[in-house]
Amino acid sequence: MLTAYETLQTARQAVRYGASDYLNKPFDVSTIREAVSNAYKKRQYSIARQSASAELQHIRQELTTRQ
């Protein structure tokens, strides 16, 4: 989230709504790039975790059916 109106309340709301970072204006390009990179990494980890969870569920179902 990028804001010109930085308060503790808006930071809390941003986190509650799923913001991966909270940046205020003025900003520099390197800060934005780092925030985007971090958000991308978090998303990739989330996708990998969901995939692993689905695979584990599938394996559990197969094991249950074989018994």
XYZ file of N, CA and C in Angstrom:
201
model
N 0.845 -1.167 0.000
C 0.000 0.000 0.000
C 0.890 1.229 0.000
N 0.552 2.171 -0.806
C 1.276 3.434 -0.899
C 0.316 4.539 -0.495
N 0.734 5.364 0.456
C -0.159 6.396 0.954
C 0.580 7.695 1.223
N -0.144 8.790 1.158
C 0.396 10.086 1.557
C -0.128 10.447 2.939
N -1.052 9.654 3.444
C -1.695 9.915 4.731
C -1.362 8.768 5.672
N -0.198 8.824 6.273
C 0.301 7.738 7.106
C -0.174 7.889 8.550
N -0.961 6.895 8.988
C -1.384 6.831 10.387
C -1.318 5.371 10.828
N -1.317 5.178 12.118
C -1.319 3.821 12.648
C -2.597 3.095 12.239
N -3.701 3.807 12.225
C -4.984 3.197 11.844
C -4.974 2.723 10.386
N -4.445 3.541 9.471
C -4.416 3.107 8.069
C -3.440 1.947 7.881
N -2.356 1.932 8.641
C -1.415 0.799 8.563
C -2.091 -0.482 9.034
N -2.838 -0.399 10.121
C -3.562 -1.577 10.623
C -4.585 -2.072 9.606
N -5.316 -1.142 9.020
C -6.314 -1.524 8.016
C -5.642 -2.162 6.802
N -4.525 -1.621 6.392
C -3.810 -2.174 5.238
C -3.422 -3.618 5.504
N -2.877 -3.879 6.682
C -2.483 -5.249 7.042
C -3.713 -6.148 7.110
N -4.783 -5.651 7.695
C -6.016 -6.432 7.810
C -6.575 -6.813 6.433
N -6.438 -5.916 5.469
C -6.945 -6.182 4.123
C -5.943 -6.894 3.228
N -4.780 -7.269 3.789
C -3.844 -8.095 3.046
C -2.699 -7.380 2.357
N -2.447 -6.133 2.696
C -1.318 -5.432 2.099
C -0.020 -6.136 2.486
N 0.868 -6.259 1.546
C 2.132 -6.925 1.848
C 3.180 -5.937 2.343
N 2.931 -4.652 2.147
C 3.860 -3.627 2.621
C 3.086 -2.328 2.792
N 3.676 -1.405 3.497
C 3.031 -0.114 3.758
C 4.077 0.967 3.541
N 3.954 1.688 2.452
C 4.928 2.720 2.088
C 4.255 4.082 2.082
N 5.021 5.089 2.464
C 4.449 6.426 2.427
C 5.175 7.298 1.410
N 4.494 8.345 0.995
C 5.060 9.297 0.045
C 5.836 10.341 0.820
N 6.856 10.917 0.279
C 7.461 10.595 -1.003
C 8.237 9.278 -0.915
N 8.381 8.628 -2.026
C 9.060 7.343 -2.072
C 10.154 7.396 -3.119
N 11.055 6.429 -3.048
C 12.063 6.335 -4.097
C 11.861 5.016 -4.841
N 12.333 4.978 -6.058
C 12.110 3.833 -6.940
C 12.675 2.548 -6.354
N 13.829 2.610 -5.713
C 14.426 1.387 -5.153
C 13.540 0.798 -4.051
N 12.875 1.638 -3.278
C 11.968 1.155 -2.230
C 10.769 0.457 -2.850
N 10.218 1.040 -3.892
C 9.075 0.430 -4.586
C 9.489 -0.901 -5.205
N 10.642 -0.931 -5.847
C 11.121 -2.177 -6.467
C 11.292 -3.272 -5.425
N 11.865 -2.927 -4.280
C 12.050 -3.908 -3.210
C 10.709 -4.411 -2.681
N 9.747 -3.520 -2.521
C 8.421 -3.904 -2.041
C 7.733 -4.845 -3.030
N 7.844 -4.540 -4.318
C 7.243 -5.390 -5.349
C 7.926 -6.754 -5.376
N 9.244 -6.761 -5.273
C 9.990 -8.018 -5.255
C 9.584 -8.878 -4.062
N 9.465 -8.263 -2.906
C 9.051 -9.002 -1.704
C 7.624 -9.540 -1.841
N 6.732 -8.740 -2.396
C 5.354 -9.188 -2.593
C 5.301 -10.362 -3.573
N 6.093 -10.295 -4.618
C 6.152 -11.379 -5.603
C 6.654 -12.674 -4.958
N 7.712 -12.562 -4.146
C 8.242 -13.737 -3.459
C 7.209 -14.340 -2.522
N 6.503 -13.495 -1.778
C 5.454 -13.992 -0.876
C 4.376 -14.730 -1.658
N 4.000 -14.185 -2.805
C 2.964 -14.818 -3.639
C 3.445 -16.167 -4.168
N 4.697 -16.223 -4.611
C 5.249 -17.489 -5.106
C 5.278 -18.541 -3.997
N 5.671 -18.147 -2.780
C 5.674 -19.080 -1.648
C 4.262 -19.559 -1.341
N 3.312 -18.660 -1.424
C 1.920 -19.018 -1.161
C 1.409 -20.027 -2.188
N 1.724 -19.808 -3.445
C 1.316 -20.736 -4.509
C 1.963 -22.100 -4.291
N 3.244 -22.109 -3.958
C 3.952 -23.374 -3.720
C 3.355 -24.109 -2.522
N 3.027 -23.372 -1.469
C 2.425 -23.984 -0.284
C 1.059 -24.597 -0.613
N 0.253 -23.884 -1.378
C -1.060 -24.398 -1.769
C -0.923 -25.655 -2.614
N 0.035 -25.653 -3.518
C 0.264 -26.815 -4.369
C 0.709 -28.016 -3.543
N 1.629 -27.793 -2.615
C 2.102 -28.883 -1.758
C 0.975 -29.410 -0.880
N 0.133 -28.527 -0.398
C -0.996 -28.937 0.430
C -1.985 -29.791 -0.369
N -2.252 -29.389 -1.588
C -3.157 -30.153 -2.447
C -2.568 -31.525 -2.761
N -1.264 -31.573 -3.018
C -0.612 -32.849 -3.300
C -0.653 -33.763 -2.080
N -0.423 -33.199 -0.914
C -0.490 -33.980 0.322
C -1.899 -34.534 0.544
N -2.901 -33.712 0.296
C -4.295 -34.161 0.433
C -4.569 -35.321 -0.524
N -4.082 -35.221 -1.742
C -4.266 -36.274 -2.734
C -3.600 -37.571 -2.278
N -2.396 -37.468 -1.749
C -1.681 -38.658 -1.255
C -2.429 -39.288 -0.087
N -2.947 -38.460 0.808
C -3.724 -38.988 1.943
C -4.955 -39.750 1.461
N -5.630 -39.191 0.463
C -6.819 -39.863 -0.083
C -6.442 -41.206 -0.705
N -5.339 -41.232 -1.431
C -4.900 -42.492 -2.035
C -4.576 -43.528 -0.971
N -3.906 -43.114 0.074
C -3.560 -44.038 1.147
C -4.805 -44.559 1.870
N -5.766 -43.698 2.059
C -7.010 -44.100 2.716
C -7.784 -45.092 1.873
N -7.796 -44.896 0.564
C -8.526 -45.788 -0.337
C -7.864 -47.150 -0.429
N -6.569 -47.207 -0.300
C -5.845 -48.474 -0.410
C -5.988 -49.346 0.834
N -6.356 -48.757 1.931
C -6.442 -49.533 3.169
C -7.681 -50.329 3.237
